[in-house]
Amino acid sequence: MRNLILSQVISLDGFTTGPDGEFVPPPWSDDVAEKWSGWALESGGPFIYGRVSFEFQKAYWTTAEGDFAVAYNRAPRFVVSKTLTGEPGWNAKLLTDLDQIAALKAEAGPDLICLGGANLAQSLAEADLIDDYRLMLTPYTMGGGKRFFGPGPRRDFDLVESLSTDVGSLILTYARKR
């Protein structure tokens, strides 16, 4: 059985997208890149995305250069979508529902890492499929947008790791208490 780790950027006021649904990039530096991105690449995937995040990331990374881009582009992926048809490309397989993610978790293999999609993250949280939350808490508020957590039951977590960055973000890793 493998874990599902959600990696998500979240504003200080709890939003994952801006008021118009736009992605708001976090403050970035070499320190942040090393602390935030390095662990995901070291895991080797497989990575899971919602359709919008998948298409955004695919457009960027398939044309990016450098050692990180080469290694990242080789990783296996899954894209969760009810609207995407055909082969998604970029070493990805299409999943159409959360039951397929639960089935992947039940298999032996490396941990699954969800790298985004506000809607997918919220759906996974509501279905209680996430084992670890790796959150980048940014030093800004958005004042609106897509909330990270929607309504639902109380859930408890253990803080596993806390890292501060040179630009004021915190990288917090929480494990779901089961």
Coordinates of C-alpha atoms in Angstrom, one line a residue:
M1 CA 0.0 0.0 0.0
R2 CA 1.3 3.4 -0.8
N3 CA 0.6 6.9 0.5
L4 CA -0.9 9.8 -1.4
I5 CA 1.0 13.0 -0.7
L6 CA -0.6 16.3 -1.7
S7 CA 1.7 19.2 -2.5
Q8 CA -0.1 22.5 -2.6
V9 CA 0.6 26.2 -2.4
I10 CA -1.8 28.0 -0.1
S11 CA -2.1 31.7 0.8
L12 CA -2.1 32.9 4.4
D13 CA -5.9 33.3 4.2
G14 CA -6.4 29.8 3.0
F15 CA -6.8 30.1 -0.8
T16 CA -5.2 28.0 -3.6
T17 CA -6.2 30.2 -6.5
G18 CA -6.9 33.9 -6.8
P19 CA -10.3 35.6 -7.0
D20 CA -10.6 34.9 -10.7
G21 CA -9.4 31.3 -10.4
E22 CA -5.9 32.2 -11.5
F23 CA -2.7 30.6 -10.3
V24 CA -0.8 33.0 -8.2
P25 CA 2.9 31.9 -8.1
P26 CA 4.5 31.9 -4.7
P27 CA 7.6 33.9 -3.9
W28 CA 10.5 31.9 -5.4
S29 CA 14.2 31.7 -4.8
D30 CA 16.9 29.0 -5.0
D31 CA 16.2 28.2 -1.4
V32 CA 12.5 27.6 -2.0
A33 CA 13.2 25.6 -5.1
E34 CA 15.5 23.3 -3.3
K35 CA 13.2 22.8 -0.3
W36 CA 9.9 22.6 -2.3
S37 CA 10.8 20.9 -5.5
G38 CA 13.7 18.7 -4.7
W39 CA 11.8 16.1 -2.6
A40 CA 9.2 15.5 -5.3
L41 CA 11.8 14.9 -8.0
E42 CA 13.8 12.6 -5.7
S43 CA 10.6 10.5 -5.2
G44 CA 10.5 9.8 -9.0
G45 CA 6.7 10.0 -9.0
P46 CA 4.2 9.0 -10.0
F47 CA 2.6 12.4 -10.0
I48 CA -1.1 13.1 -10.1
Y49 CA -2.7 16.3 -11.5
G50 CA -6.1 17.6 -12.2
R51 CA -6.7 18.5 -15.9
V52 CA -6.1 22.3 -15.6
S53 CA -2.8 21.9 -13.7
F54 CA -1.7 19.1 -15.9
E55 CA -2.2 21.1 -19.1
F56 CA -0.5 24.2 -17.5
Q57 CA 2.5 22.1 -16.2
K58 CA 2.8 20.1 -19.5
A59 CA 2.9 23.3 -21.6
Y60 CA 5.7 24.7 -19.4
W61 CA 7.9 21.7 -18.6
T62 CA 7.9 20.0 -22.0
T63 CA 9.7 23.1 -23.4
A64 CA 11.9 23.7 -20.3
E65 CA 15.6 23.0 -20.3
G66 CA 18.0 21.9 -17.6
D67 CA 18.7 18.8 -15.5
F68 CA 15.5 19.3 -13.4
A69 CA 13.3 19.6 -16.5
V70 CA 14.9 16.5 -18.1
A71 CA 14.4 14.4 -14.9
Y72 CA 10.9 15.8 -14.2
N73 CA 9.7 15.1 -17.8
R74 CA 10.7 11.4 -17.5
A75 CA 8.5 10.8 -14.4
P76 CA 5.3 8.8 -14.7
R77 CA 2.0 10.7 -14.3
F78 CA -1.7 10.4 -13.9
V79 CA -4.2 13.1 -14.9
V80 CA -7.7 13.1 -13.3
S81 CA -10.3 14.4 -15.6
K82 CA -13.9 13.8 -16.8
T83 CA -13.5 16.0 -19.8
L84 CA -10.1 15.1 -21.2
T85 CA -10.2 12.5 -24.0
G86 CA -7.6 10.5 -25.8
E87 CA -4.0 10.0 -24.7
P88 CA -2.8 12.9 -22.5
G89 CA 0.9 12.5 -23.4
W90 CA 3.7 13.5 -21.1
N91 CA 4.1 10.0 -19.7
A92 CA 0.5 10.3 -18.3
K93 CA -2.4 7.9 -18.0
L94 CA -6.0 9.2 -17.7
L95 CA -8.0 8.6 -14.6
T96 CA -11.7 9.5 -14.6
D97 CA -12.7 9.1 -10.9
L98 CA -11.4 9.0 -7.3
D99 CA -12.0 5.3 -7.1
Q100 CA -9.1 4.8 -9.5
I101 CA -6.9 6.8 -7.1
A102 CA -8.0 4.7 -4.2
A103 CA -7.1 1.6 -6.3
L104 CA -3.6 3.0 -7.0
K105 CA -3.1 3.6 -3.3
A106 CA -3.9 0.0 -2.6
E107 CA -1.1 -1.2 -5.0
A108 CA 2.5 -1.7 -4.0
G109 CA 4.8 0.9 -5.3
P110 CA 6.2 4.3 -4.6
D111 CA 4.1 7.0 -3.0
L112 CA 1.8 9.0 -5.2
I113 CA 2.4 12.7 -5.3
C114 CA -0.5 15.1 -6.2
L115 CA 1.0 18.3 -7.6
G116 CA -2.0 20.3 -8.0
G117 CA -5.3 21.4 -9.1
A118 CA -7.4 23.2 -6.6
N119 CA -10.5 21.2 -7.5
L120 CA -8.7 17.9 -7.4
A121 CA -7.0 18.7 -4.1
Q122 CA -10.4 19.6 -2.5
S123 CA -12.0 16.4 -3.9
L124 CA -9.2 14.3 -2.5
A125 CA -9.4 16.0 0.9
E126 CA -13.2 15.5 1.0
A127 CA -12.8 11.8 0.1
D128 CA -10.1 11.5 2.8
L129 CA -7.6 10.0 0.4
I130 CA -4.7 12.2 1.3
D131 CA -2.2 10.7 3.7
D132 CA 0.3 13.6 3.9
Y133 CA -0.2 17.3 3.1
R134 CA 3.0 19.1 2.0
L135 CA 1.8 22.7 2.0
M136 CA 3.7 25.9 1.1
L137 CA 2.1 28.6 3.2
T138 CA 2.9 31.9 1.4
P139 CA 3.4 35.3 3.0
Y140 CA 0.5 36.9 1.2
T141 CA -3.3 36.9 1.3
M142 CA -5.5 36.7 -1.8
G143 CA -8.8 37.9 -0.4
G144 CA -10.8 35.4 -2.4
G145 CA -10.6 32.5 -4.8
K146 CA -10.7 28.7 -4.3
R147 CA -10.4 27.7 -0.6
F148 CA -8.1 24.9 0.1
F149 CA -10.4 23.1 2.5
G150 CA -14.2 23.1 2.0
P151 CA -16.7 22.2 4.6
G152 CA -16.4 18.8 6.1
P153 CA -15.8 16.8 9.2
R154 CA -12.9 17.5 11.6
R155 CA -9.7 15.7 10.8
D156 CA -6.5 15.6 12.8
F157 CA -2.9 15.7 11.7
D158 CA 0.6 15.4 13.0
L159 CA 3.2 18.0 12.0
V160 CA 6.0 16.0 10.4
E161 CA 8.3 18.8 9.2
S162 CA 8.4 22.5 9.2
L163 CA 10.8 24.5 7.0
S164 CA 11.1 28.2 6.6
T165 CA 12.4 29.8 3.4
D166 CA 14.4 32.9 2.7
V167 CA 11.4 34.6 1.1
G168 CA 9.0 34.1 4.1
S169 CA 7.2 31.0 3.0
L170 CA 6.7 28.0 5.3
I171 CA 6.8 24.5 4.0
L172 CA 4.7 22.4 6.3
T173 CA 4.3 18.6 6.1
Y174 CA 1.4 17.1 8.0
A175 CA 0.5 13.4 8.3
R176 CA -3.2 12.4 8.5
K177 CA -4.0 10.7 11.8
R178 CA -5.9 7.6 11.1

